[in-house]
Amino acid sequence: MKHLHAILLGACAVVMTACAPSASDDIHLQLSADNIDSVLADMTLYEKTSLLVGAGWGSMFEGLHIPFTHGHRVPGAAGESRAIKRLGIPSIVFSDGPAGLRLKQKGATAFPAAIALASSGDTALVREVGRAIGEEAQAAGVDVMLMPGMNIIRNPLGGRNYEYFSEDVALSSSMASAIVRGVQSAGVGACVKHYALNNQETNRFRNDVQVDSLTMHNIYLENFRRTIEDTEPWCVMASYNSVNGTVVQENTYLLTDVLRGQWGYEGVVLTDWQRHTRPAEKIAAGVDLLMPGMERRINRIYRNVQQGKLSEERLDEAVECMLQLIVKTHTFRGDGGQAYDTLAHAALARRAGAAGCVLLKNANNTLPLPQEVKNIALLGVHSYRLICGGTGSGFVNSAHRVSLDSGLTAAGYSLDPELRRVYEQYAGTRKAVRKVSGMGIVSKYMGQPSYNEMDIQDEMLRAAIDRADIAIVTVGRQSGEGKDNRLEKGYFYLSDTEQDLLRRTSAMAHEQGKRMVVVLNIANVMEVASWRDWADAILLVWCPGQEGGLAVADVLSGAVPPTGKLPVTFPVRYEDVPSSANFPLVTSGDKDVHYTRYAEGENIGHLYFDKHPEVPVAYAFGFGLTY
Ligand code: BGC
């Protein structure tokens, strides 16, 4: 305690010296887009350092009174920078995330996950989605959206794959560019993330990626290069992991030599939200803003400059970048807060949800549902609790979510009432709910739960199929920040209950000359080869956003023909994917040293399978049927 007290007193002493009024306090120079140099020249060392450290976790966890935090401007936003009132420098607000604006208050539109947007392949549509997200951000007082997530999907088990676009560099970067253009056309900054080689969640704060130079440049950096050069995003987020032994946030090669030197990037580089140590080393390597920030980091940077360990020239560069960013924002210009058309955004989310659906199988033209189909045996708990988006920072706290049962009902179909009753009852019980994957901190704006599949007795199943014209079964998988998917039943593979449900439904339906459609409401690639023969049609809908039920019903009914194409390969076996030999971790003899060797080199996704036709895939990259 004594020790803590001493540290606090020490810190205060530094702050007090640092805060000593400058000679020019009485000049009242106020920041404008034309006087950045003069403002910079007028700033005290303390003011400069404070501009490079965010205002704390306060805005995200407001109400919890976490010490050293004082951000409160937009509840639920991920963070904000510090204001310097003397110079008219406002604090600006940063918010997640890829599928829409994530705030504490309900109401933002939850768009389909990035992997679904990529399946649409439609850059104009994706740009529109970006624009809509930007409009919602400025309305809420948010200046920079922490999106798009654009890491390459290296392995089918990556926990945040659904927040990313593709295994393919060209598709990933074109989608990312489209969404950045959209967001920024609304006068809101985009922050591309997570630069770089952040392709897994296991050990996410400390994993060291060991990768050869060609693979790094041709695949993982090339993806970012294209978007960054094409669109000049206002911000780039430096990821948590290390690359070849150096923490990315302290990696001069990646942040300065490549990003700024080779690609000419002039915007702000900010850190991902943890790994707060060694702030001066981060600034020296090329970071301009430490997020979400802690008061004591200011003092650390300040001391490093005073002691000559961090050059004032580098500090000034970072401050200038921050000022250039700030003058572009709505907060600075005072022209945010414009209303937007909620209904138009919902309609766009529905359109994008349908455009992201990929028809994987359609034997004997099972889909679109024929005219004579009126009664549906709707099975699978996620039919009644559709997973619209992932958990953690990828979640959007939308005002509503349309599940598949509601979507089909709205499209005029009759659903079996007995099934609806038992599923609703089941979903209301505790044991049905799976833990929200990933995040340790579970709160109401961290994500939708997912469910263990319910066991339906033969008698009930047969009776429902008897009464129906067709059976539709939804298989659901949630995913999110903090955890990779598991190579286990119930995760990458069907659980026993799911397998049993599909097998029996298929058999009972076929006995009566009826058909079974499977809806894959999944955040990630899963094993399909062992069970797909049971299904007459398979529609992959990913996490289709808040209007998901309506969007999927549009495709099932034929109101919108499916046009989506796979942005990732569905392998027959997980082991067929070259990175599977090196995912997620290798632990050396030292228990604190973990690394992932990207030994597969450039053999990522279809680049490998295209070269190896002897290795069959379940569904190839780019595959997708239509009506
Ligand atoms: C995530 C980022 C996110 C940030 C702020 C981090 O833990 O990795 O993607 O933008 O939190 O919520």
XYZ file of C-alpha atoms and ligand atoms in Angstrom:
639
model
C 0.000 0.000 0.000
C 2.845 2.308 1.019
C 4.451 1.438 -2.250
C 1.304 2.312 -4.202
C 1.049 5.582 -2.337
C 4.614 6.445 -3.255
C 3.940 5.651 -6.891
C 0.849 7.841 -6.864
C 2.688 10.716 -5.268
C 5.509 10.284 -7.755
C 3.063 10.281 -10.637
C 1.341 13.412 -9.318
C 4.659 15.162 -9.021
C 5.409 14.395 -12.641
C 1.926 15.462 -13.713
C 2.219 18.702 -11.777
C 5.543 19.569 -13.341
C 4.280 18.487 -16.670
C 1.111 20.534 -16.323
C 2.871 23.715 -15.362
C 1.220 26.403 -17.482
C 3.119 27.295 -20.598
C 4.246 30.819 -21.313
C 1.667 31.052 -24.054
C -1.361 30.100 -21.951
C -2.852 33.512 -22.439
C -2.665 33.450 -26.229
C -5.776 31.246 -26.597
C -4.709 29.747 -29.870
C -7.548 27.465 -31.016
C -7.044 24.481 -33.298
C -8.272 24.795 -36.856
C -7.555 22.826 -40.012
C -5.116 25.564 -41.103
C -3.070 26.105 -37.985
C -1.937 22.629 -36.986
C 1.737 23.638 -37.077
C 1.198 26.634 -34.819
C -0.870 24.623 -32.372
C 1.781 21.944 -32.279
C 4.436 24.574 -31.629
C 2.365 25.954 -28.766
C 1.724 22.660 -26.994
C 3.524 21.791 -23.778
C 5.280 18.476 -23.554
C 2.575 17.216 -21.222
C -0.169 18.246 -23.617
C 1.557 16.473 -26.439
C 1.983 13.235 -24.538
C -1.566 13.342 -23.236
C -2.900 13.531 -26.773
C -1.239 10.202 -27.529
C -2.920 8.313 -24.685
C -6.657 7.593 -24.766
C -8.972 8.684 -21.981
C -9.342 5.246 -20.439
C -11.813 2.439 -20.212
C -14.352 4.811 -18.741
C -16.674 5.117 -21.666
C -16.983 1.404 -22.092
C -17.506 0.571 -18.438
C -19.065 3.776 -17.293
C -20.764 3.409 -13.951
C -18.079 1.050 -12.652
C -15.833 3.943 -11.551
C -12.608 2.336 -12.586
C -9.758 4.500 -11.321
C -7.668 6.443 -13.837
C -10.480 6.529 -16.347
C -12.615 9.416 -17.285
C -14.223 8.728 -20.607
C -17.971 9.041 -20.545
C -19.054 10.699 -23.720
C -20.813 7.949 -25.624
C -21.784 5.031 -23.359
C -20.594 1.725 -24.698
C -18.158 3.244 -27.197
C -14.769 1.539 -27.075
C -12.875 4.666 -26.086
C -11.995 8.265 -26.702
C -8.994 10.531 -26.931
C -8.216 13.325 -24.464
C -9.340 16.877 -24.938
C -7.020 19.844 -24.486
C -9.438 22.635 -23.814
C -6.846 25.398 -23.786
C -6.177 24.792 -27.476
C -9.699 23.936 -28.569
C -8.780 20.276 -29.108
C -11.842 18.109 -28.442
C -11.743 14.470 -27.475
C -12.885 12.197 -30.283
C -14.793 8.943 -29.909
C -13.941 5.466 -31.219
C -16.446 2.667 -31.458
C -16.634 -0.948 -32.631
C -17.099 -2.618 -34.901
C -17.368 -4.597 -38.115
C -21.101 -5.304 -38.307
C -22.422 -1.950 -37.112
C -22.134 0.552 -34.320
C -21.668 -1.113 -30.937
C -23.026 1.023 -28.145
C -24.586 0.334 -24.804
C -27.891 1.755 -25.859
C -29.930 -0.417 -28.164
C -30.824 0.825 -31.581
C -27.957 0.667 -34.069
C -28.544 -1.492 -37.131
C -26.858 -4.909 -36.960
C -25.665 -5.682 -40.478
C -24.568 -9.150 -41.606
C -21.123 -10.289 -40.493
C -18.199 -9.422 -42.759
C -17.889 -13.001 -44.008
C -21.497 -12.783 -45.230
C -20.854 -9.430 -46.904
C -17.847 -10.973 -48.631
C -20.033 -13.837 -49.840
C -22.147 -11.288 -51.691
C -19.038 -10.226 -53.630
C -20.914 -6.976 -54.229
C -18.674 -3.990 -53.586
C -21.458 -1.470 -54.267
C -23.663 -3.115 -51.652
C -20.814 -3.349 -49.154
C -20.028 0.302 -49.687
C -23.666 1.142 -48.977
C -23.452 -0.831 -45.733
C -20.314 1.113 -44.804
C -22.063 4.385 -45.559
C -25.030 3.416 -43.381
C -22.726 2.493 -40.486
C -20.938 5.818 -40.906
C -24.265 7.682 -40.811
C -25.219 5.922 -37.587
C -21.826 6.672 -36.074
C -22.005 10.422 -36.703
C -25.579 10.492 -35.395
C -24.369 8.969 -32.128
C -21.335 11.240 -31.793
C -18.799 8.609 -32.843
C -15.867 9.842 -34.931
C -13.987 6.668 -35.846
C -15.362 3.171 -36.421
C -13.013 0.355 -35.417
C -13.644 -1.523 -38.640
C -13.234 -3.308 -40.965
C -11.610 -6.381 -39.463
C -9.600 -7.624 -42.386
C -7.262 -10.379 -41.326
C -6.879 -13.205 -43.779
C -8.803 -16.330 -42.785
C -5.849 -18.650 -42.337
C -7.525 -21.581 -40.623
C -11.163 -22.731 -40.377
C -11.063 -22.605 -36.585
C -10.122 -18.928 -36.210
C -12.514 -17.482 -33.616
C -12.988 -14.144 -35.380
C -13.123 -15.438 -38.943
C -16.705 -14.213 -39.287
C -15.507 -10.659 -38.581
C -13.072 -10.985 -41.464
C -13.794 -11.322 -45.156
C -11.903 -14.115 -46.795
C -8.978 -16.460 -47.198
C -8.242 -14.661 -50.464
C -6.246 -11.443 -50.619
C -8.038 -9.924 -53.619
C -11.526 -10.550 -52.223
C -10.623 -9.489 -48.696
C -8.991 -6.236 -49.720
C -11.702 -5.289 -52.210
C -14.415 -5.818 -49.592
C -12.429 -3.910 -46.979
C -11.861 -1.054 -49.419
C -15.558 -0.879 -50.238
C -16.586 -0.664 -46.615
C -13.882 1.883 -45.741
C -15.038 4.071 -48.618
C -18.610 3.815 -47.397
C -17.859 4.672 -43.772
C -15.582 7.555 -44.711
C -18.073 8.980 -47.209
C -20.198 9.799 -44.163
C -17.356 11.884 -42.714
C -16.490 9.197 -40.168
C -13.100 7.531 -39.967
C -12.535 3.834 -40.566
C -9.850 1.998 -38.616
C -8.661 -1.093 -40.460
C -7.688 -3.846 -38.070
C -5.872 -5.919 -36.856
C -2.589 -5.049 -38.531
C -0.999 -7.584 -38.843
C -0.913 -11.387 -38.833
C -3.585 -11.565 -36.168
C -5.247 -14.730 -37.444
C -6.199 -16.559 -34.272
C -7.619 -15.941 -30.821
C -5.736 -18.522 -28.769
C -3.158 -16.674 -26.656
C -4.231 -13.587 -28.519
C -2.344 -11.060 -26.434
C 0.983 -12.800 -26.605
C 1.189 -15.137 -29.529
C 4.302 -14.859 -31.643
C 3.689 -15.487 -35.334
C 6.685 -17.016 -37.013
C 6.404 -16.386 -40.709
C 8.756 -16.162 -43.649
C 9.142 -12.873 -45.425
C 7.517 -13.851 -48.738
C 4.417 -15.266 -47.095
C 4.138 -12.252 -44.841
C 4.397 -9.793 -47.716
C 2.492 -11.660 -50.425
C -0.469 -12.699 -48.321
C -0.871 -11.049 -44.967
C 0.571 -7.603 -45.674
C -0.579 -7.459 -49.272
C -4.151 -7.687 -48.037
C -3.692 -4.542 -45.920
C -1.513 -2.778 -48.467
C -4.177 -2.787 -51.145
C -6.875 -1.342 -48.916
C -4.614 1.156 -47.217
C -3.174 2.476 -50.473
C -6.580 2.517 -52.191
C -8.636 4.153 -49.491
C -6.391 5.980 -47.016
C -8.286 4.902 -43.919
C -8.109 7.480 -41.152
C -6.702 4.901 -38.724
C -4.928 1.563 -38.649
C -5.063 -0.621 -35.533
C -1.846 -2.370 -34.493
C -2.652 -5.881 -33.325
C -1.835 -7.621 -30.033
C 0.365 -10.417 -31.375
C 4.061 -10.461 -32.096
C 5.659 -11.208 -35.445
C 8.965 -13.037 -35.591
C 9.715 -12.179 -31.988
C 8.697 -8.501 -31.941
C 5.397 -7.233 -30.568
C 3.502 -5.653 -33.492
C 2.789 -2.541 -31.461
C 6.540 -2.087 -31.026
C 7.484 -3.287 -34.458
C 9.258 -0.470 -36.305
C 9.529 -2.566 -39.432
C 5.765 -3.140 -39.719
C 4.534 0.194 -38.385
C 7.082 2.566 -39.831
C 9.203 0.986 -42.562
C 6.391 -0.871 -44.326
C 3.209 1.003 -43.445
C 4.525 4.544 -43.701
C 7.718 4.083 -45.663
C 6.696 1.634 -48.364
C 2.959 2.326 -48.495
C 3.024 6.040 -47.757
C 0.382 5.834 -45.023
C -0.215 9.183 -43.332
C -3.081 8.473 -40.936
C -3.112 7.507 -37.250
C -1.813 4.185 -35.986
C -3.522 3.189 -32.766
C -3.069 0.155 -30.557
C -5.556 -2.609 -30.023
C -7.124 -2.418 -26.614
C -4.651 -4.210 -24.354
C -0.922 -4.864 -23.969
C -0.450 -1.482 -22.361
C 3.133 -1.815 -21.233
C 6.135 -0.018 -22.764
C 4.173 2.955 -24.105
C 7.247 4.944 -25.134
C 8.591 2.013 -27.141
C 5.254 1.803 -28.923
C 5.296 5.467 -29.857
C 8.916 5.137 -30.985
C 7.993 2.225 -33.266
C 5.224 4.184 -34.978
C 2.102 4.105 -32.793
C 0.381 7.500 -32.555
C -2.330 6.696 -30.043
C -2.423 4.212 -27.176
C -5.939 2.951 -26.630
C -7.923 2.856 -24.497
C -5.209 4.602 -22.481
C -4.175 5.016 -18.876
C -3.092 8.179 -17.071
C 0.171 6.695 -15.957
C 1.243 5.965 -19.520
C 1.320 9.712 -20.129
C 3.872 10.116 -17.420
C 5.932 7.249 -18.721
C 6.108 8.730 -22.208
C 6.779 12.172 -20.761
C 9.735 10.863 -18.753
C 11.127 9.014 -21.748
C 11.119 12.200 -23.793
C 12.722 14.155 -20.966
C 15.411 11.517 -20.608
C 16.078 11.557 -24.341
C 14.922 7.945 -24.791
C 12.088 8.955 -27.104
C 12.813 11.730 -29.553
C 10.688 14.844 -29.456
C 10.686 14.713 -33.230
C 8.876 11.366 -33.194
C 6.522 12.660 -30.532
C 5.691 15.673 -32.700
C 5.052 13.468 -35.707
C 2.522 11.449 -33.727
C 0.866 14.563 -32.321
C 0.589 16.047 -35.774
C -1.067 12.862 -37.032
C -3.549 13.083 -34.180
C -4.315 16.738 -34.889
C -4.801 15.961 -38.582
C -7.270 13.260 -37.575
C -9.124 15.426 -35.090
C -9.764 18.283 -37.514
C -11.471 15.877 -39.910
C -14.025 14.656 -37.377
C -17.644 15.607 -36.944
C -16.931 16.355 -33.298
C -14.367 18.956 -34.302
C -16.473 20.417 -37.078
C -19.554 20.368 -34.904
C -21.695 18.977 -37.690
C -22.496 15.476 -36.418
C -25.758 14.333 -34.917
C -27.650 14.206 -38.217
C -30.668 11.913 -38.211
C -30.662 8.909 -40.516
C -33.333 6.706 -41.992
C -33.683 3.710 -39.644
C -36.085 1.909 -41.930
C -33.839 2.321 -44.951
C -30.950 0.865 -42.934
C -33.079 -2.096 -41.851
C -34.055 -2.676 -45.477
C -30.386 -2.528 -46.459
C -29.500 -5.033 -43.733
C -32.179 -7.357 -45.114
C -30.902 -6.972 -48.675
C -27.322 -7.578 -47.581
C -28.389 -10.586 -45.491
C -30.011 -12.193 -48.522
C -27.086 -11.302 -50.782
C -24.722 -13.065 -48.369
C -26.552 -16.408 -48.527
C -24.708 -19.177 -50.369
C -26.667 -22.100 -51.789
C -24.411 -25.116 -51.283
C -26.728 -27.862 -52.419
C -30.050 -27.994 -54.236
C -30.919 -31.530 -55.309
C -33.943 -31.802 -57.585
C -34.639 -28.087 -57.308
C -35.746 -28.393 -53.699
C -35.426 -24.627 -53.424
C -37.004 -22.196 -53.911
C -39.830 -23.611 -51.825
C -42.449 -24.656 -54.383
C -45.799 -22.858 -54.510
C -47.579 -25.810 -52.954
C -45.409 -25.718 -49.805
C -47.462 -24.035 -47.115
C -46.711 -25.909 -43.916
C -43.198 -26.178 -42.583
C -41.788 -28.398 -39.856
C -39.225 -25.889 -38.599
C -36.577 -27.660 -36.557
C -33.432 -26.739 -34.671
C -33.385 -24.299 -31.785
C -31.589 -21.626 -33.822
C -34.565 -21.485 -36.193
C -36.265 -19.738 -33.288
C -33.139 -17.944 -32.034
C -31.266 -17.093 -35.206
C -27.672 -16.023 -34.549
C -27.555 -12.637 -36.211
C -23.975 -11.673 -35.312
C -20.988 -12.733 -33.231
C -19.991 -11.859 -29.681
C -17.555 -9.361 -28.182
C -16.540 -6.307 -30.136
C -18.202 -7.745 -33.258
C -21.638 -7.604 -31.610
C -24.195 -4.891 -32.338
C -26.844 -4.076 -29.754
C -29.665 -3.669 -32.250
C -33.211 -2.752 -31.293
C -34.536 -6.039 -32.613
C -33.498 -9.258 -34.333
C -35.758 -11.154 -36.670
C -35.446 -14.899 -36.252
C -36.185 -17.435 -38.980
C -39.564 -18.443 -37.571
C -40.749 -14.830 -37.762
C -39.244 -14.389 -41.227
C -41.016 -17.451 -42.601
C -44.281 -16.498 -40.945
C -44.032 -13.005 -42.448
C -43.475 -14.637 -45.840
C -46.825 -16.422 -45.437
C -45.792 -19.932 -44.342
C -47.449 -21.850 -41.512
C -45.060 -23.280 -38.975
C -45.842 -26.340 -36.947
C -47.298 -24.938 -33.703
C -46.291 -27.898 -31.550
C -42.651 -27.582 -32.594
C -42.714 -23.865 -31.986
C -44.115 -24.427 -28.520
C -41.475 -26.959 -27.471
C -38.565 -24.986 -28.923
C -39.707 -21.759 -27.301
C -40.091 -23.513 -23.991
C -36.677 -25.137 -24.327
C -34.892 -21.905 -25.324
C -36.226 -20.315 -22.158
C -34.444 -22.813 -19.917
C -30.975 -22.307 -18.497
C -29.524 -25.587 -19.620
C -30.287 -24.769 -23.246
C -27.971 -21.777 -23.293
C -24.353 -22.196 -24.215
C -21.844 -19.871 -22.650
C -21.256 -16.765 -24.752
C -18.082 -17.841 -26.445
C -14.974 -15.827 -26.056
C -15.434 -12.822 -23.833
C -14.698 -13.247 -20.164
C -16.867 -10.264 -19.359
C -20.438 -11.028 -20.223
C -22.796 -8.130 -20.383
C -25.948 -7.401 -22.222
C -24.111 -5.724 -24.990
C -21.518 -8.411 -25.520
C -23.566 -10.809 -27.598
C -26.499 -13.112 -28.164
C -26.354 -16.513 -26.524
C -26.305 -19.660 -28.582
C -27.950 -22.932 -27.629
C -27.269 -26.616 -27.332
C -29.489 -28.458 -29.754
C -32.677 -29.959 -28.319
C -33.424 -33.619 -28.527
C -36.813 -34.196 -30.194
C -38.448 -37.546 -29.602
C -39.287 -39.712 -32.646
C -43.002 -39.479 -32.100
C -43.094 -35.712 -32.050
C -40.742 -35.456 -35.002
C -42.761 -37.883 -37.094
C -46.029 -36.147 -36.261
C -44.596 -32.753 -37.230
C -43.254 -34.081 -40.522
C -46.622 -35.774 -41.199
C -48.363 -32.443 -40.846
C -45.814 -30.474 -42.925
C -44.997 -30.167 -46.614
C -41.263 -29.836 -45.976
C -38.773 -29.894 -43.085
C -36.286 -27.093 -42.518
C -33.559 -27.624 -39.918
C -31.257 -24.831 -38.752
C -27.792 -25.639 -37.430
C -26.362 -22.733 -35.418
C -22.855 -21.772 -34.307
C -21.837 -18.643 -32.438
C -18.306 -17.307 -32.299
C -16.425 -14.327 -31.010
C -13.471 -12.528 -29.672
C -11.180 -14.366 -27.299
C -11.593 -17.977 -28.382
C -10.903 -20.115 -31.382
C -13.350 -22.762 -32.500
C -12.751 -26.289 -31.261
C -12.150 -29.381 -33.284
C -14.896 -31.196 -31.421
C -18.445 -32.355 -31.751
C -20.768 -29.433 -31.227
C -18.189 -27.032 -32.628
C -16.434 -27.838 -35.915
C -18.439 -31.071 -36.125
C -22.130 -31.639 -35.536
C -22.988 -32.623 -31.975
C -24.513 -36.072 -31.523
C -27.918 -34.458 -31.014
C -27.629 -32.412 -34.203
C -26.453 -35.378 -36.192
C -29.270 -37.467 -34.885
C -31.819 -34.761 -35.645
C -30.629 -34.386 -39.239
C -30.445 -38.119 -39.855
C -33.885 -38.894 -38.455
C -35.570 -35.871 -40.046
C -34.117 -36.774 -43.414
C -35.212 -40.402 -43.127
C -38.725 -39.579 -41.946
C -39.229 -36.864 -44.565
C -37.971 -39.090 -47.375
C -40.186 -41.973 -46.255
C -43.094 -39.691 -47.022
C -41.664 -38.291 -50.252
C -40.922 -34.980 -48.527
C -37.684 -33.049 -48.404
C -35.285 -31.639 -45.854
C -33.541 -28.282 -46.175
C -30.624 -27.403 -43.870
C -29.961 -23.770 -42.999
C -26.395 -23.206 -41.805
C -26.497 -20.258 -39.436
C -22.828 -20.375 -38.587
C -20.033 -17.946 -37.805
C -17.359 -20.187 -39.208
C -16.587 -23.037 -41.546
C -17.727 -26.420 -40.252
C -17.593 -30.030 -41.313
C -20.329 -30.838 -43.820
C -19.057 -33.752 -45.911
C -20.183 -36.500 -43.520
C -23.848 -35.449 -43.397
C -24.637 -33.416 -46.515
C -26.079 -36.425 -48.360
C -29.008 -36.424 -45.951
C -30.063 -32.941 -46.999
C -31.888 -32.121 -50.224
C -30.771 -28.509 -50.034
C -28.247 -26.627 -47.900
C -28.363 -22.864 -47.567
C -25.432 -21.204 -45.819
C -26.617 -17.935 -44.274
C -23.685 -17.149 -41.935
C -24.658 -14.538 -39.312
C -27.081 -12.528 -41.422
C -27.702 -9.456 -39.238
C -30.768 -8.156 -37.431
C -33.148 -8.757 -40.346
C -31.718 -12.243 -40.831
C -35.008 -14.146 -40.565
C -36.569 -12.010 -43.283
C -33.475 -12.180 -45.483
C -33.250 -15.972 -45.251
C -36.988 -16.323 -45.890
C -36.542 -14.133 -48.993
C -34.022 -16.626 -50.350
C -35.872 -19.790 -49.293
C -39.113 -18.554 -50.840
C -37.398 -17.445 -54.037
C -38.311 -13.777 -53.622
C -34.538 -13.214 -53.886
C -32.468 -15.807 -55.738
C -29.237 -16.798 -53.986
C -26.151 -15.274 -55.576
C -23.564 -15.658 -52.816
C -20.231 -17.367 -53.451
C -17.974 -18.882 -50.808
C -15.217 -16.543 -49.612
C -13.548 -19.521 -47.885
C -13.013 -23.184 -48.696
C -15.066 -25.838 -46.902
C -12.591 -28.743 -46.617
C -13.671 -32.361 -46.485
C -11.499 -32.912 -43.435
C -9.932 -30.337 -41.170
C -6.607 -32.148 -41.559
C -6.646 -31.379 -45.300
C -6.030 -27.705 -44.551
C -2.258 -27.145 -44.506
C -2.322 -24.708 -41.566
C -4.028 -27.366 -39.423
C -0.597 -28.800 -38.627
C 0.334 -25.484 -36.997
C -2.804 -24.093 -35.435
C -3.218 -22.541 -33.006
C -0.084 -22.822 -30.884
C 3.212 -24.356 -30.262
C 4.477 -24.124 -26.721
C 8.178 -24.257 -26.275
C 9.818 -25.762 -23.207
C 9.381 -22.398 -21.520
C 5.729 -22.255 -20.478
C 5.560 -18.541 -21.236
C 6.729 -18.842 -24.801
C 4.011 -19.593 -27.314
C 4.242 -19.234 -31.010
C 2.464 -20.252 -34.177
C 4.592 -21.230 -37.099
C 3.040 -20.334 -40.439
C 4.876 -23.285 -41.932
C 2.298 -23.721 -44.692
C 3.650 -20.520 -46.243
C 1.396 -19.258 -49.005
C -0.672 -22.461 -49.048
C -3.699 -20.687 -47.655
C -7.216 -21.741 -48.643
C -7.774 -22.142 -52.354
C -4.156 -21.294 -53.195
C -3.345 -24.725 -51.804
C -6.386 -26.647 -53.056
C -6.075 -25.209 -56.586
C -2.595 -26.697 -56.774
C -3.700 -30.017 -55.303
C -6.722 -31.359 -57.177
C -6.018 -34.737 -55.636
C -7.176 -33.344 -52.272
C -10.957 -33.046 -52.570
C -12.840 -30.214 -50.893
C -16.440 -30.250 -49.706
C -17.158 -26.852 -51.298
C -14.519 -24.840 -53.073
C -13.723 -21.159 -52.682
C -16.069 -19.265 -55.028
C -18.713 -22.013 -55.034
C -22.386 -21.094 -54.882
C -25.510 -22.239 -56.733
C -28.496 -20.207 -57.734
C -32.074 -20.769 -58.946
C -10.479 -6.058 -30.098
C -10.681 -5.022 -31.173
C -11.677 -3.991 -30.711
C -11.208 -3.395 -29.388
C -12.148 -2.348 -28.824
C -10.156 -5.424 -28.769
O -10.045 -6.354 -27.768
O -9.454 -6.943 -30.476
O -11.127 -5.625 -32.352
O -11.839 -3.009 -31.678
O -11.085 -4.439 -28.435
O -13.333 -2.917 -28.401
